[in-house]
C-alpha cells in the first residue's frame, strides 16, 4: 500500500533517476525526477515536495561536493522548511556530514540498499509533512492574531497633555517584558491601552489573550485559566487548554482584576511566580511564557488595602503602572473623540439609509461641558443613539439628551396619575424617572437597565450581575433599547 508522500529526485545520472523512481513509486504517491539542477527552483516553486533527494556532484569527474552544497543552500533559501536527503558516493561520508551541518536531513550512500533507502525516505516524508503542517499552523495563527486584534484598526485618540503622557509611558514600557497594570474608571479605554502595549511589544505577532475576570465565576476560575483534563470534574467531557497556555509566547490581559477574591488571587500569584500551570486533573505542570497586562477600576488606596488585594500579587503585576484619566479630566479630547465616532457610525449605518450627519456648534459645546460619568463608553453610546434617532443631517445638543443622565429619558404620560421611581445615583445626586400608569414592560426594562448602568458606572459585568443577566444578554438588551 502506497504512503502519502511527494518525492523529488535530483541527479544528472539517468540510471540513478530511473532506479530511484522505480523503487520509490511503489511506496509513495508521487515521485518526480530532475536531471538538470538549474531546474530545481522551478520544480519547488510549482509544487510542494515532502522530501527532496539531491546528488552531491553533477557532471563527469566532479567529486568535491561543491555543487551539492550550492543547491542545498539554494533550496533552503527558497523554502527553508524543505527536507533534503543527500546522495553521496561510498566513502563520501565526510561530505554528507558537512551537508547535514548546512541543513540536510540525512544522506544515502551509493550503491544503496533498497530497504535502507525506503526507511530513510519514509522518515524524511514524515518530517516534511510535519514541518508543512507546522508552517500552515503558524500562518493560520498569524492571520487569526491580526483578525482578532482591533488595535490594528483603531488607534488611541487624544492630544491632551494627559494622553501624551500615557502614550509616552506605553512607548517606554511596551518593548520590555515588564508586567503592566492599568488603572482607571470604567469606560476609559483600559483594554485599548493593553492592546496598544501588545502591538508595540516584541510579542506583537503572537496572540493577545483577554480574560474578563469579572465574568468568570469562582468555580470555573481554575478551569478557565489553568485548563482541565477529561473527567476532572462533572461535565468535563473533553480536555481543555487554559487561557495561560493559550496565550503562550503572547500577552495575557487580565481585565477586572479587582473582582478576583483573595483566595483566587493566591492561586494566580503562585502560577505567575512559578511560570508553570497544572490543569485540573493533571499530574504534570506545564511551563508557559506570557507577558501579563492587567486592569482594574479600583483606586490605589483600595489596592493597597490587604483586606481587598494581596500586596505580593500587586507587586508582581504593577512593575509599570499606567493611570488613565477620566474623560472629564481630558475634556479637550472630547471633540476629537466625538468626530471619530460620528464618522464611524456614519459609515456603519450609511447602508441602512441613514444620512451622513455632522455635529453642530451647540452640540459640540454641550458634550464638551458634560461630565460623562461613563467616560468614553458613554460618549460612544450617546453618539450612536443620536446618529440613529436624529431626523436631521446635523446633530444638535437636544439629540444627546444631556439635560438628564444620557441613558435615562423620562417618558411622558397622558394620565394624571403617575408612578415615580427614585434611583440612587453615584455620589449625592438622584434622578426621578416617570413611568406611565400602564407600566409598559418595555419602558420598565429600559429604565431598569439604564439605572443599573449608571449605578455601576457602566461596568457591564456588575450591571449584568445585578440584573440577573449574562453579559451577552445585557448587550443585546442595550442594543435593543438604544442604550
CSV table of C-alpha atoms in Angstrom, one decimal:
chain,number,residue,atom,x,y,z
A,1,UNK,CA,0.0,0.0,0.0
A,2,UNK,CA,1.4,3.4,-1.1
A,3,UNK,CA,2.0,6.1,1.5
A,4,UNK,CA,1.1,9.7,1.0
A,5,UNK,CA,4.3,11.5,0.1
A,6,UNK,CA,5.7,13.6,-2.8
A,7,UNK,CA,9.3,13.0,-3.6
A,8,UNK,CA,11.7,14.9,-5.9
A,9,UNK,CA,15.0,13.2,-7.0
A,10,UNK,CA,17.7,15.4,-8.5
A,11,UNK,CA,20.7,13.7,-10.2
A,12,UNK,CA,22.4,14.1,-13.6
A,13,UNK,CA,22.7,10.3,-13.9
A,14,UNK,CA,19.6,8.9,-15.8
A,15,UNK,CA,20.2,5.4,-14.4
A,16,UNK,CA,20.0,6.7,-10.8
A,17,UNK,CA,16.9,8.6,-11.6
A,18,UNK,CA,15.2,5.6,-13.2
A,19,UNK,CA,16.2,3.2,-10.4
A,20,UNK,CA,15.1,5.6,-7.7
A,21,UNK,CA,11.8,6.3,-9.3
A,22,UNK,CA,11.0,2.6,-9.9
A,23,UNK,CA,11.9,1.9,-6.3
A,24,UNK,CA,10.0,4.8,-4.6
A,25,UNK,CA,6.9,4.9,-6.7
A,26,UNK,CA,5.8,1.5,-5.3
A,27,UNK,CA,5.8,3.1,-1.8
A,28,UNK,CA,4.9,6.8,-2.2
A,29,UNK,CA,2.1,8.6,-4.0
A,30,UNK,CA,4.2,10.8,-6.3
A,31,UNK,CA,7.9,10.6,-7.5
A,32,UNK,CA,9.3,13.4,-9.7
A,33,UNK,CA,12.8,13.5,-11.3
A,34,UNK,CA,15.1,16.3,-12.4
A,35,UNK,CA,18.4,15.8,-14.3
A,36,UNK,CA,19.3,19.5,-14.6
A,37,UNK,CA,19.9,21.2,-11.2
A,38,UNK,CA,19.2,24.6,-12.7
A,39,UNK,CA,15.6,23.5,-13.0
A,40,UNK,CA,15.3,22.9,-9.2
A,41,UNK,CA,13.8,26.4,-8.4
A,42,UNK,CA,11.0,25.8,-11.0
A,43,UNK,CA,10.2,22.4,-9.5
A,44,UNK,CA,9.9,23.5,-5.9
A,45,UNK,CA,8.0,26.7,-6.7
A,46,UNK,CA,5.5,24.9,-8.8
A,47,UNK,CA,4.6,22.3,-6.2
A,48,UNK,CA,5.3,21.1,-2.7
A,49,UNK,CA,7.6,18.1,-2.0
A,50,UNK,CA,7.7,16.3,1.3
A,51,UNK,CA,11.3,15.2,0.6
A,52,UNK,CA,14.0,16.1,-1.9
A,53,UNK,CA,16.8,13.6,-2.8
A,54,UNK,CA,19.8,15.6,-4.0
A,55,UNK,CA,23.0,14.4,-5.5
A,56,UNK,CA,26.3,15.8,-4.2
A,57,UNK,CA,28.0,16.1,-7.6
A,58,UNK,CA,26.9,17.0,-11.1
A,59,UNK,CA,29.0,16.4,-14.2
A,60,UNK,CA,31.7,14.0,-15.1
A,61,UNK,CA,34.7,13.9,-12.7
A,62,UNK,CA,33.1,16.1,-10.0
A,63,UNK,CA,33.8,14.8,-6.5
A,64,UNK,CA,34.2,18.0,-4.4
A,65,UNK,CA,30.6,18.2,-3.4
A,66,UNK,CA,30.6,22.0,-4.1
A,67,UNK,CA,27.6,21.8,-6.5
A,68,UNK,CA,25.6,19.8,-4.0
A,69,UNK,CA,26.4,22.3,-1.2
A,70,UNK,CA,25.4,25.2,-3.5
A,71,UNK,CA,22.0,23.6,-4.5
A,72,UNK,CA,21.3,22.6,-0.9
A,73,UNK,CA,21.7,26.2,0.2
A,74,UNK,CA,19.7,27.4,-2.7
A,75,UNK,CA,16.7,25.1,-1.9
A,76,UNK,CA,16.8,26.2,1.7
A,77,UNK,CA,16.8,29.9,0.7
A,78,UNK,CA,13.7,29.3,-1.4
A,79,UNK,CA,11.9,27.0,1.0
A,80,UNK,CA,13.6,26.9,4.5
A,81,UNK,CA,11.3,24.1,5.7
A,82,UNK,CA,12.4,21.7,2.9
A,83,UNK,CA,13.6,18.2,4.0
A,84,UNK,CA,16.7,17.2,1.9
A,85,UNK,CA,18.4,13.9,1.6
A,86,UNK,CA,21.9,13.9,0.1
A,87,UNK,CA,23.2,11.2,-2.3
A,88,UNK,CA,26.9,10.6,-1.9
A,89,UNK,CA,29.4,8.0,-3.3
A,90,UNK,CA,30.7,5.3,-1.0
A,91,UNK,CA,33.5,6.9,1.0
A,92,UNK,CA,32.0,10.4,0.8
A,93,UNK,CA,30.5,10.3,4.3
A,94,UNK,CA,32.6,13.3,5.3
A,95,UNK,CA,30.9,15.4,2.6
A,96,UNK,CA,27.5,14.2,3.7
A,97,UNK,CA,28.2,15.2,7.3
A,98,UNK,CA,29.2,18.7,6.1
A,99,UNK,CA,25.9,18.8,4.1
A,100,UNK,CA,23.9,18.0,7.3
A,101,UNK,CA,25.7,20.8,9.1
A,102,UNK,CA,24.4,23.1,6.3
A,103,UNK,CA,20.8,21.9,6.7
A,104,UNK,CA,20.4,18.5,5.1
A,105,UNK,CA,18.3,16.0,7.0
A,106,UNK,CA,20.0,12.7,6.1
A,107,UNK,CA,22.1,11.0,3.3
A,108,UNK,CA,22.1,7.9,1.2
A,109,UNK,CA,25.4,6.3,0.1
A,110,UNK,CA,25.8,4.8,-3.3
A,111,UNK,CA,25.5,1.9,-4.1
A,112,UNK,CA,22.4,2.0,-1.9
A,113,UNK,CA,20.4,-0.8,-0.2
A,114,UNK,CA,16.7,-0.6,-1.1
A,115,UNK,CA,15.4,-1.3,2.4
A,116,UNK,CA,17.6,1.5,3.8
A,117,UNK,CA,16.5,3.9,1.1
A,118,UNK,CA,12.8,3.2,1.8
A,119,UNK,CA,13.3,3.7,5.6
A,120,UNK,CA,15.3,6.9,5.2
A,121,UNK,CA,12.8,8.4,2.7
A,122,UNK,CA,9.8,7.4,4.9
A,123,UNK,CA,11.3,9.1,7.9
A,124,UNK,CA,12.0,12.2,5.8
A,125,UNK,CA,8.5,12.3,4.4
A,126,UNK,CA,7.0,12.2,7.9
A,127,UNK,CA,9.3,15.1,8.9
A,128,UNK,CA,8.4,17.1,5.8
A,129,UNK,CA,4.7,16.7,6.3
A,130,UNK,CA,5.1,17.7,10.0
A,131,UNK,CA,7.1,20.8,9.0
A,132,UNK,CA,4.5,21.7,6.4
A,133,UNK,CA,1.6,21.4,8.9
A,134,UNK,CA,3.6,23.5,11.4
A,135,UNK,CA,4.1,26.2,8.8
A,136,UNK,CA,0.4,26.2,8.0
A,137,UNK,CA,-0.4,26.5,11.7
A,138,UNK,CA,2.0,29.5,12.0
A,139,UNK,CA,0.4,31.2,9.0
A,140,UNK,CA,-3.1,30.5,10.3
A,141,UNK,CA,-2.2,31.8,13.8
A,142,UNK,CA,-0.7,34.9,12.2
A,143,UNK,CA,-4.0,35.6,10.3
A,144,UNK,CA,-6.1,34.9,13.4
A,145,UNK,CA,-3.9,37.2,15.6
A,146,UNK,CA,-4.3,40.0,13.0
A,147,UNK,CA,-8.0,39.4,12.6
A,148,UNK,CA,-8.7,39.3,16.4
A,149,UNK,CA,-6.7,42.4,17.2
A,150,UNK,CA,-8.9,45.5,16.9
A,151,UNK,CA,-5.9,47.7,17.9
A,152,UNK,CA,-4.6,47.2,14.4
A,153,UNK,CA,-7.7,49.1,13.1
A,154,UNK,CA,-8.3,51.5,16.0
A,155,UNK,CA,-5.7,53.9,17.3
A,156,UNK,CA,-5.7,55.6,20.6
A,157,UNK,CA,-7.2,59.1,20.2
A,158,UNK,CA,-6.2,62.1,22.3
A,159,UNK,CA,-4.0,65.1,22.1
A,160,UNK,CA,-4.3,66.4,25.6
A,161,UNK,CA,-1.3,66.5,27.9
A,162,UNK,CA,-2.6,63.6,29.9
A,163,UNK,CA,-2.9,61.4,26.8
A,164,UNK,CA,0.6,62.4,25.6
A,165,UNK,CA,1.9,61.2,29.0
A,166,UNK,CA,0.0,57.9,28.6
A,167,UNK,CA,1.4,57.4,25.1
A,168,UNK,CA,4.9,58.1,26.4
A,169,UNK,CA,4.5,55.5,29.1
A,170,UNK,CA,3.3,53.0,26.6
A,171,UNK,CA,6.2,53.7,24.2
A,172,UNK,CA,8.8,53.2,27.0
A,173,UNK,CA,7.3,50.1,28.7
A,174,UNK,CA,5.9,48.2,25.7
A,175,UNK,CA,9.2,46.9,24.3
A,176,UNK,CA,10.2,45.5,27.7
A,177,UNK,CA,8.9,42.3,29.3
A,178,UNK,CA,7.7,44.2,32.4
A,179,UNK,CA,4.2,43.5,33.7
A,180,UNK,CA,1.9,46.5,33.4
A,181,UNK,CA,-1.1,47.4,35.5
A,182,UNK,CA,-3.7,49.9,34.1
A,183,UNK,CA,-5.8,51.8,36.5
A,184,UNK,CA,-8.9,53.9,35.6
A,185,UNK,CA,-12.6,54.2,35.8
A,186,UNK,CA,-14.9,52.1,33.7
A,187,UNK,CA,-15.1,53.2,30.1
A,188,UNK,CA,-11.8,55.0,30.0
A,189,UNK,CA,-10.2,52.6,27.4
A,190,UNK,CA,-8.1,50.3,29.6
A,191,UNK,CA,-8.3,47.4,27.1
A,192,UNK,CA,-7.4,49.6,24.2
A,193,UNK,CA,-4.2,50.7,26.1
A,194,UNK,CA,-3.4,47.0,26.8
A,195,UNK,CA,-3.7,46.2,23.1
A,196,UNK,CA,-1.5,49.1,22.2
A,197,UNK,CA,1.1,47.9,24.6
A,198,UNK,CA,0.9,44.5,22.9
A,199,UNK,CA,1.2,46.0,19.5
A,200,UNK,CA,4.3,47.9,20.4
A,201,UNK,CA,5.9,44.9,22.1
A,202,UNK,CA,8.2,42.2,20.8
A,203,UNK,CA,5.2,39.8,21.1
A,204,UNK,CA,3.1,41.8,18.6
A,205,UNK,CA,2.9,38.8,16.2
A,206,UNK,CA,1.8,36.5,18.9
A,207,UNK,CA,-1.7,36.1,20.5
A,208,UNK,CA,-3.3,38.8,22.7
A,209,UNK,CA,-5.5,36.8,25.1
A,210,UNK,CA,-8.1,38.9,27.0
A,211,UNK,CA,-9.7,37.4,30.2
A,212,UNK,CA,-12.5,39.2,31.9
A,213,UNK,CA,-12.1,38.1,35.5
A,214,UNK,CA,-15.4,39.8,36.4
A,215,UNK,CA,-17.3,37.4,34.1
A,216,UNK,CA,-15.7,34.2,35.4
A,217,UNK,CA,-17.4,32.5,38.4
A,218,UNK,CA,-15.2,31.3,41.2
A,219,UNK,CA,-16.0,27.7,40.5
A,220,UNK,CA,-14.8,28.0,36.9
A,221,UNK,CA,-11.7,30.2,37.6
A,222,UNK,CA,-9.1,27.3,37.6
A,223,UNK,CA,-10.7,25.5,34.6
A,224,UNK,CA,-10.7,28.7,32.5
A,225,UNK,CA,-7.2,29.9,33.4
A,226,UNK,CA,-5.4,26.6,34.0
A,227,UNK,CA,-7.4,24.2,31.8
A,228,UNK,CA,-8.6,20.8,32.7
A,229,UNK,CA,-8.4,17.1,31.8
A,230,UNK,CA,-11.4,15.0,30.7
A,231,UNK,CA,-13.2,13.7,33.7
A,232,UNK,CA,-11.5,16.0,36.2
A,233,UNK,CA,-15.0,17.2,37.3
A,234,UNK,CA,-18.6,16.7,36.4
A,235,UNK,CA,-19.2,18.0,32.9
A,236,UNK,CA,-15.5,17.8,31.8
A,237,UNK,CA,-16.2,15.7,28.8
A,238,UNK,CA,-13.0,16.8,26.9
A,239,UNK,CA,-9.5,18.1,27.6
A,240,UNK,CA,-9.5,21.8,27.6
A,241,UNK,CA,-6.4,24.1,27.3
A,242,UNK,CA,-6.4,27.0,29.8
A,243,UNK,CA,-6.0,30.7,28.9
A,244,UNK,CA,-2.5,30.8,30.3
A,245,UNK,CA,-1.4,28.1,27.9
A,246,UNK,CA,-3.4,29.5,25.0
A,247,UNK,CA,-1.5,32.9,25.5
A,248,UNK,CA,1.9,31.2,25.5
A,249,UNK,CA,4.5,33.5,23.9
A,250,UNK,CA,2.0,36.3,23.7
A,251,UNK,CA,0.3,38.8,26.0
A,252,UNK,CA,-2.3,37.8,28.7
A,253,UNK,CA,-4.7,40.7,29.6
A,254,UNK,CA,-6.4,40.2,33.0
A,255,UNK,CA,-9.3,42.7,32.9
A,256,UNK,CA,-11.4,43.5,36.0
A,257,UNK,CA,-8.6,42.2,38.2
A,258,UNK,CA,-10.2,43.9,41.3
A,259,UNK,CA,-13.1,41.4,41.1
A,260,UNK,CA,-10.9,38.5,42.0
A,261,UNK,CA,-11.4,37.1,45.5
A,262,UNK,CA,-8.4,36.9,47.8
A,263,UNK,CA,-8.2,33.1,47.8
A,264,UNK,CA,-8.1,33.1,44.0
A,265,UNK,CA,-5.5,35.8,44.0
A,266,UNK,CA,-3.3,33.5,45.9
A,267,UNK,CA,-3.6,30.8,43.2
A,268,UNK,CA,-3.0,33.3,40.4
A,269,UNK,CA,0.1,34.5,42.2
A,270,UNK,CA,1.6,31.0,42.6
A,271,UNK,CA,1.1,30.3,38.9
A,272,UNK,CA,2.7,33.6,37.8
A,273,UNK,CA,5.6,33.1,40.1
A,274,UNK,CA,6.4,29.6,39.0
A,275,UNK,CA,5.6,30.2,35.4
A,276,UNK,CA,4.0,26.7,35.4
A,277,UNK,CA,0.4,25.7,35.3
A,278,UNK,CA,-1.1,22.3,36.2
A,279,UNK,CA,-4.5,21.7,34.5
A,280,UNK,CA,-7.3,20.3,36.7
A,281,UNK,CA,-7.0,16.5,36.8
A,282,UNK,CA,-3.4,16.5,35.6
A,283,UNK,CA,-0.3,15.4,37.5
A,284,UNK,CA,2.3,17.3,35.5
A,285,UNK,CA,2.9,21.1,35.4
A,286,UNK,CA,3.3,22.8,32.0
A,287,UNK,CA,5.6,25.7,31.6
A,288,UNK,CA,4.3,28.8,29.9
A,289,UNK,CA,5.7,32.2,28.8
A,290,UNK,CA,3.4,35.2,28.9
A,291,UNK,CA,3.6,38.9,29.4
A,292,UNK,CA,0.9,40.0,31.9
A,293,UNK,CA,-1.0,43.2,31.5
A,294,UNK,CA,-3.8,43.8,34.0
A,295,UNK,CA,-6.5,46.4,34.5
A,296,UNK,CA,-8.8,47.4,37.3
A,297,UNK,CA,-11.1,50.2,38.3
A,298,UNK,CA,-10.1,50.0,41.9
A,299,UNK,CA,-8.3,53.0,43.4
A,300,UNK,CA,-4.7,52.9,44.5
A,301,UNK,CA,-5.9,53.2,48.1
A,302,UNK,CA,-8.1,50.1,47.8
A,303,UNK,CA,-5.3,48.1,46.0
A,304,UNK,CA,-3.0,48.9,48.9
A,305,UNK,CA,-5.6,47.6,51.4
A,306,UNK,CA,-4.7,44.0,52.3
A,307,UNK,CA,-8.3,43.2,53.0
A,308,UNK,CA,-9.1,43.8,49.3
A,309,UNK,CA,-5.9,42.9,47.5
A,310,UNK,CA,-2.8,40.8,48.1
A,311,UNK,CA,0.2,43.0,48.2
A,312,UNK,CA,2.6,40.3,46.9
A,313,UNK,CA,0.3,39.9,43.8
A,314,UNK,CA,0.2,43.7,43.4
A,315,UNK,CA,4.0,43.9,43.4
A,316,UNK,CA,4.1,41.1,40.8
A,317,UNK,CA,1.7,42.9,38.5
A,318,UNK,CA,2.4,46.6,38.7
A,319,UNK,CA,6.1,46.8,37.7
A,320,UNK,CA,4.8,49.6,35.5
A,321,UNK,CA,1.6,51.4,36.4
A,322,UNK,CA,-0.5,53.5,34.0
A,323,UNK,CA,-3.3,55.7,35.3
A,324,UNK,CA,-5.9,56.5,32.7
A,325,UNK,CA,-7.6,59.8,33.4
A,326,UNK,CA,-11.5,60.0,33.2
A,327,UNK,CA,-12.9,61.8,30.2
A,328,UNK,CA,-13.9,64.8,32.4
A,329,UNK,CA,-10.2,65.5,33.1
A,330,UNK,CA,-9.3,65.5,29.4
A,331,UNK,CA,-12.3,67.4,28.0
A,332,UNK,CA,-10.1,68.9,25.3
A,333,UNK,CA,-10.1,65.4,23.7
A,334,UNK,CA,-13.9,65.2,23.5
A,335,UNK,CA,-14.2,67.0,20.2
A,336,UNK,CA,-11.7,64.6,18.6
A,337,UNK,CA,-13.3,61.5,20.0
A,338,UNK,CA,-16.8,62.7,19.1
A,339,UNK,CA,-15.7,63.4,15.5
A,340,UNK,CA,-14.2,59.9,15.3
A,341,UNK,CA,-17.4,58.2,16.5
A,342,UNK,CA,-19.6,60.3,14.3
A,343,UNK,CA,-17.6,59.2,11.2
A,344,UNK,CA,-17.5,55.6,12.4
A,345,UNK,CA,-21.3,55.3,12.9
A,346,UNK,CA,-22.0,57.3,9.7
A,347,UNK,CA,-20.1,54.6,7.8
A,348,UNK,CA,-21.8,51.8,9.8
A,349,UNK,CA,-25.3,53.0,9.2
A,350,UNK,CA,-25.0,54.5,5.8
A,351,UNK,CA,-26.0,51.2,4.1
A,352,UNK,CA,-29.2,51.3,6.2
A,353,UNK,CA,-30.3,54.6,4.6
A,354,UNK,CA,-29.1,56.9,7.4
A,355,UNK,CA,-27.9,60.2,6.2
A,356,UNK,CA,-24.3,61.3,7.0
A,357,UNK,CA,-24.5,63.6,10.0
A,358,UNK,CA,-22.3,66.4,11.5
A,359,UNK,CA,-22.0,67.9,14.9
A,360,UNK,CA,-23.5,71.4,15.4
A,361,UNK,CA,-21.6,74.0,17.4
A,362,UNK,CA,-24.1,73.8,20.3
A,363,UNK,CA,-23.9,70.0,20.3
A,364,UNK,CA,-20.1,70.2,20.5
A,365,UNK,CA,-20.3,72.7,23.3
A,366,UNK,CA,-22.8,70.6,25.2
A,367,UNK,CA,-20.9,67.3,25.0
A,368,UNK,CA,-17.6,69.1,25.8
A,369,UNK,CA,-19.1,70.5,29.1
A,370,UNK,CA,-20.8,67.3,30.1
A,371,UNK,CA,-19.1,65.2,32.9
A,372,UNK,CA,-19.5,61.8,31.1
A,373,UNK,CA,-19.6,59.6,34.2
A,374,UNK,CA,-19.4,56.6,31.9
A,375,UNK,CA,-16.4,58.1,30.1
A,376,UNK,CA,-15.6,57.2,26.5
A,377,UNK,CA,-18.0,54.2,26.5
A,378,UNK,CA,-20.9,56.5,27.4
A,379,UNK,CA,-19.9,59.1,24.8
A,380,UNK,CA,-19.7,56.4,22.2
A,381,UNK,CA,-23.2,55.1,23.0
A,382,UNK,CA,-24.6,58.6,23.2
A,383,UNK,CA,-23.3,59.4,19.7
A,384,UNK,CA,-24.5,56.1,18.2
A,385,UNK,CA,-28.0,56.7,19.7
A,386,UNK,CA,-28.1,60.3,18.4
A,387,UNK,CA,-27.0,59.1,14.9
A,388,UNK,CA,-29.8,56.6,14.9
A,389,UNK,CA,-32.6,58.7,16.3
A,390,UNK,CA,-31.9,62.2,14.9
A,391,UNK,CA,-34.0,63.2,11.9
A,392,UNK,CA,-31.7,66.0,10.8
A,393,UNK,CA,-28.4,65.9,9.0
A,394,UNK,CA,-26.9,68.0,11.8
A,395,UNK,CA,-26.7,66.6,15.4
A,396,UNK,CA,-27.9,69.2,17.9
A,397,UNK,CA,-27.5,69.3,21.7
A,398,UNK,CA,-31.1,68.1,22.0
A,399,UNK,CA,-30.2,64.9,20.2
A,400,UNK,CA,-27.9,63.9,23.1
A,401,UNK,CA,-30.5,64.4,25.9
A,402,UNK,CA,-27.8,65.8,28.3
A,403,UNK,CA,-30.2,67.7,30.5
A,404,UNK,CA,-30.8,64.4,32.3
A,405,UNK,CA,-28.4,61.4,32.5
A,406,UNK,CA,-27.8,60.4,29.0
A,407,UNK,CA,-29.3,56.9,29.3
A,408,UNK,CA,-32.4,57.9,31.2
A,409,UNK,CA,-35.1,59.7,29.3
A,410,UNK,CA,-38.4,60.4,31.0
A,411,UNK,CA,-41.5,59.1,29.3
A,412,UNK,CA,-44.4,61.5,29.1
A,413,UNK,CA,-47.7,60.2,30.4
A,414,UNK,CA,-51.2,61.3,29.2
A,415,UNK,CA,-52.7,60.2,32.5
A,416,UNK,CA,-53.0,62.4,35.6
A,417,UNK,CA,-51.8,59.5,37.7
A,418,UNK,CA,-48.0,58.9,37.7
A,419,UNK,CA,-45.7,56.5,39.5
A,420,UNK,CA,-42.3,57.9,40.3
A,421,UNK,CA,-39.3,55.7,41.0
A,422,UNK,CA,-36.3,57.4,42.7
A,423,UNK,CA,-32.9,55.8,41.8
A,424,UNK,CA,-29.9,56.5,43.9
A,425,UNK,CA,-27.0,57.7,41.8
A,426,UNK,CA,-23.3,57.5,42.4
A,427,UNK,CA,-22.5,60.5,44.6
A,428,UNK,CA,-25.2,62.6,46.2
A,429,UNK,CA,-27.5,63.3,43.3
A,430,UNK,CA,-30.6,61.4,42.3
A,431,UNK,CA,-32.8,61.1,39.3
A,432,UNK,CA,-36.6,60.7,39.0
A,433,UNK,CA,-37.9,58.6,36.3
A,434,UNK,CA,-41.6,58.9,35.4
A,435,UNK,CA,-43.4,55.8,34.4
A,436,UNK,CA,-46.8,55.7,32.8
A,437,UNK,CA,-49.8,54.3,34.6
A,438,UNK,CA,-50.0,51.3,32.3
A,439,UNK,CA,-46.5,50.3,33.4
A,440,UNK,CA,-45.3,49.4,29.9
A,441,UNK,CA,-42.9,46.5,30.3
A,442,UNK,CA,-40.5,47.6,27.5
A,443,UNK,CA,-40.1,51.0,29.2
A,444,UNK,CA,-39.6,49.5,32.6
A,445,UNK,CA,-36.9,47.2,31.3
A,446,UNK,CA,-35.2,50.1,29.5
A,447,UNK,CA,-35.2,52.2,32.7
A,448,UNK,CA,-34.0,49.4,34.9
A,449,UNK,CA,-31.0,48.7,32.6
A,450,UNK,CA,-30.3,52.5,32.4
A,451,UNK,CA,-30.4,52.8,36.2
A,452,UNK,CA,-28.2,49.8,36.8
A,453,UNK,CA,-25.6,51.1,34.2
A,454,UNK,CA,-25.5,54.4,36.0
A,455,UNK,CA,-25.2,52.9,39.4
A,456,UNK,CA,-22.3,50.7,38.4
A,457,UNK,CA,-20.6,53.4,36.3
A,458,UNK,CA,-21.2,51.4,33.1
A,459,UNK,CA,-19.4,48.3,34.4
A,460,UNK,CA,-21.0,45.7,32.2
A,461,UNK,CA,-20.1,42.7,34.5
A,462,UNK,CA,-21.5,44.4,37.7
A,463,UNK,CA,-24.6,45.6,35.9
A,464,UNK,CA,-25.3,42.2,34.3
A,465,UNK,CA,-24.9,40.6,37.7
A,466,UNK,CA,-27.3,42.9,39.5
A,467,UNK,CA,-29.9,42.5,36.7
A,468,UNK,CA,-29.5,38.7,36.8
A,469,UNK,CA,-28.4,38.6,33.1
A,470,UNK,CA,-25.4,37.3,31.3
A,471,UNK,CA,-23.1,39.9,29.7
A,472,UNK,CA,-24.2,38.8,26.2
A,473,UNK,CA,-27.9,39.1,27.2
A,474,UNK,CA,-27.3,42.6,28.6
A,475,UNK,CA,-25.5,43.7,25.5
A,476,UNK,CA,-28.5,42.5,23.4
A,477,UNK,CA,-30.9,44.5,25.6
A,478,UNK,CA,-28.8,47.6,25.5
A,479,UNK,CA,-28.7,47.4,21.7
A,480,UNK,CA,-32.5,46.8,21.6
A,481,UNK,CA,-33.2,49.9,23.7
A,482,UNK,CA,-30.5,52.1,22.1
A,483,UNK,CA,-28.6,52.4,25.4
